XYZ file of C-alpha atoms in Angstrom:
124
model
C 76.425 54.081 -41.517
C 76.666 53.023 -38.002
C 74.952 54.696 -35.090
C 77.103 56.475 -32.522
C 75.602 54.780 -29.501
C 75.656 51.099 -30.860
C 79.471 50.935 -31.456
C 81.120 48.375 -29.256
C 84.454 49.217 -27.854
C 86.961 46.548 -26.852
C 89.546 47.066 -24.204
C 92.799 45.632 -25.523
C 95.098 46.690 -22.844
C 95.463 46.051 -19.071
C 96.123 49.750 -18.480
C 94.193 51.481 -15.703
C 91.439 53.932 -16.499
C 92.315 57.428 -16.823
C 92.632 59.772 -13.767
C 89.623 61.986 -14.898
C 87.349 58.919 -15.445
C 88.379 57.532 -11.992
C 87.707 60.813 -10.233
C 84.361 61.212 -12.113
C 83.341 57.775 -10.859
C 84.085 58.467 -7.307
C 82.265 61.856 -7.412
C 79.259 59.972 -8.826
C 79.230 57.561 -6.016
C 79.604 60.278 -3.478
C 76.764 62.262 -4.780
C 74.501 59.199 -5.003
C 75.370 58.266 -1.307
C 74.429 61.957 -0.152
C 71.099 61.928 -2.098
C 70.284 58.589 -0.168
C 71.326 60.369 3.078
C 69.157 63.355 2.154
C 66.213 61.256 1.595
C 66.750 59.356 4.832
C 66.709 62.405 6.797
C 63.662 63.724 5.246
C 61.946 60.416 5.809
C 63.079 60.573 9.472
C 61.445 64.001 9.812
C 58.206 62.936 8.005
C 57.793 59.673 9.760
C 58.676 60.919 13.368
C 55.077 60.952 14.557
C 53.826 58.232 12.393
C 56.189 55.339 12.655
C 58.864 56.184 15.192
C 61.089 53.041 14.729
C 61.356 53.595 10.988
C 62.167 57.338 11.558
C 64.955 56.367 14.049
C 66.380 53.919 11.648
C 66.336 56.547 8.780
C 68.004 59.040 11.164
C 70.700 56.504 11.978
C 71.277 56.019 8.407
C 71.436 59.661 7.724
C 74.176 60.038 10.462
C 76.240 57.022 9.456
C 76.172 57.457 5.567
C 78.434 60.431 5.265
C 81.280 58.622 6.950
C 80.754 55.524 4.678
C 80.458 57.833 1.674
C 83.795 59.698 2.317
C 85.564 56.321 2.986
C 84.308 54.774 -0.262
C 85.015 58.056 -2.155
C 88.554 58.227 -0.913
C 89.143 54.622 -1.394
C 91.748 55.410 -4.160
C 92.162 54.024 -7.657
C 91.286 50.614 -8.882
C 93.576 47.632 -8.097
C 96.067 46.681 -10.845
C 95.269 43.062 -10.405
C 93.748 42.730 -13.829
C 96.999 43.635 -15.696
C 98.305 40.929 -17.869
C 101.057 38.760 -16.568
C 104.678 39.268 -18.116
C 105.550 35.606 -17.282
C 105.785 33.482 -20.284
C 105.563 29.750 -19.648
C 108.372 27.581 -21.246
C 107.275 26.176 -24.470
C 105.795 22.774 -24.419
C 108.078 20.169 -26.011
C 106.459 17.414 -27.917
C 107.104 13.857 -26.596
C 109.394 11.785 -28.700
C 108.290 8.348 -29.677
C 110.831 5.485 -29.614
C 112.413 4.688 -32.966
C 111.234 1.438 -34.621
C 113.413 -1.556 -33.737
C 115.140 -2.953 -36.780
C 114.761 -6.727 -37.196
C 111.243 -7.231 -37.792
C 109.901 -6.850 -34.282
C 106.056 -7.060 -34.134
C 104.070 -3.833 -33.976
C 103.671 -2.691 -30.491
C 106.148 -5.174 -29.004
C 109.309 -3.997 -27.331
C 112.690 -5.325 -27.798
C 114.538 -6.741 -24.910
C 117.461 -4.278 -25.160
C 115.098 -1.331 -24.670
C 115.191 -0.042 -21.040
C 112.253 1.944 -19.503
C 113.296 4.962 -17.496
C 113.259 4.564 -13.714
C 110.210 6.096 -12.060
C 111.157 9.362 -10.174
C 112.100 9.034 -6.500
C 110.570 11.191 -3.848
C 112.464 13.129 -1.210
C 113.286 11.235 1.904
């Protein structure tokens, strides 16, 4: 009997995640960003009379973070760059070995009537 939490799921398709899952992930990132912003503003208020430079840094973070969080949350769906390619490469053809020369030629020796192909020419 398998445990529910230990099953490993393999993704066998290049399809995107579902829309509900995508929206849920963006909402989660936005809420985490707003929690960080809230903590930064609370730290700015708490540290104002103790450590002024840190408090000003936290206040700047609290002002700029909402803009960054909205841009990230509205970034749209994931890129489809991980989709599998539909291009199939041509099949590899095996190299054909030359036929043995009749007439008792030595192994590895070439006959005089066998011509080697000319090397390819480059563009001029």
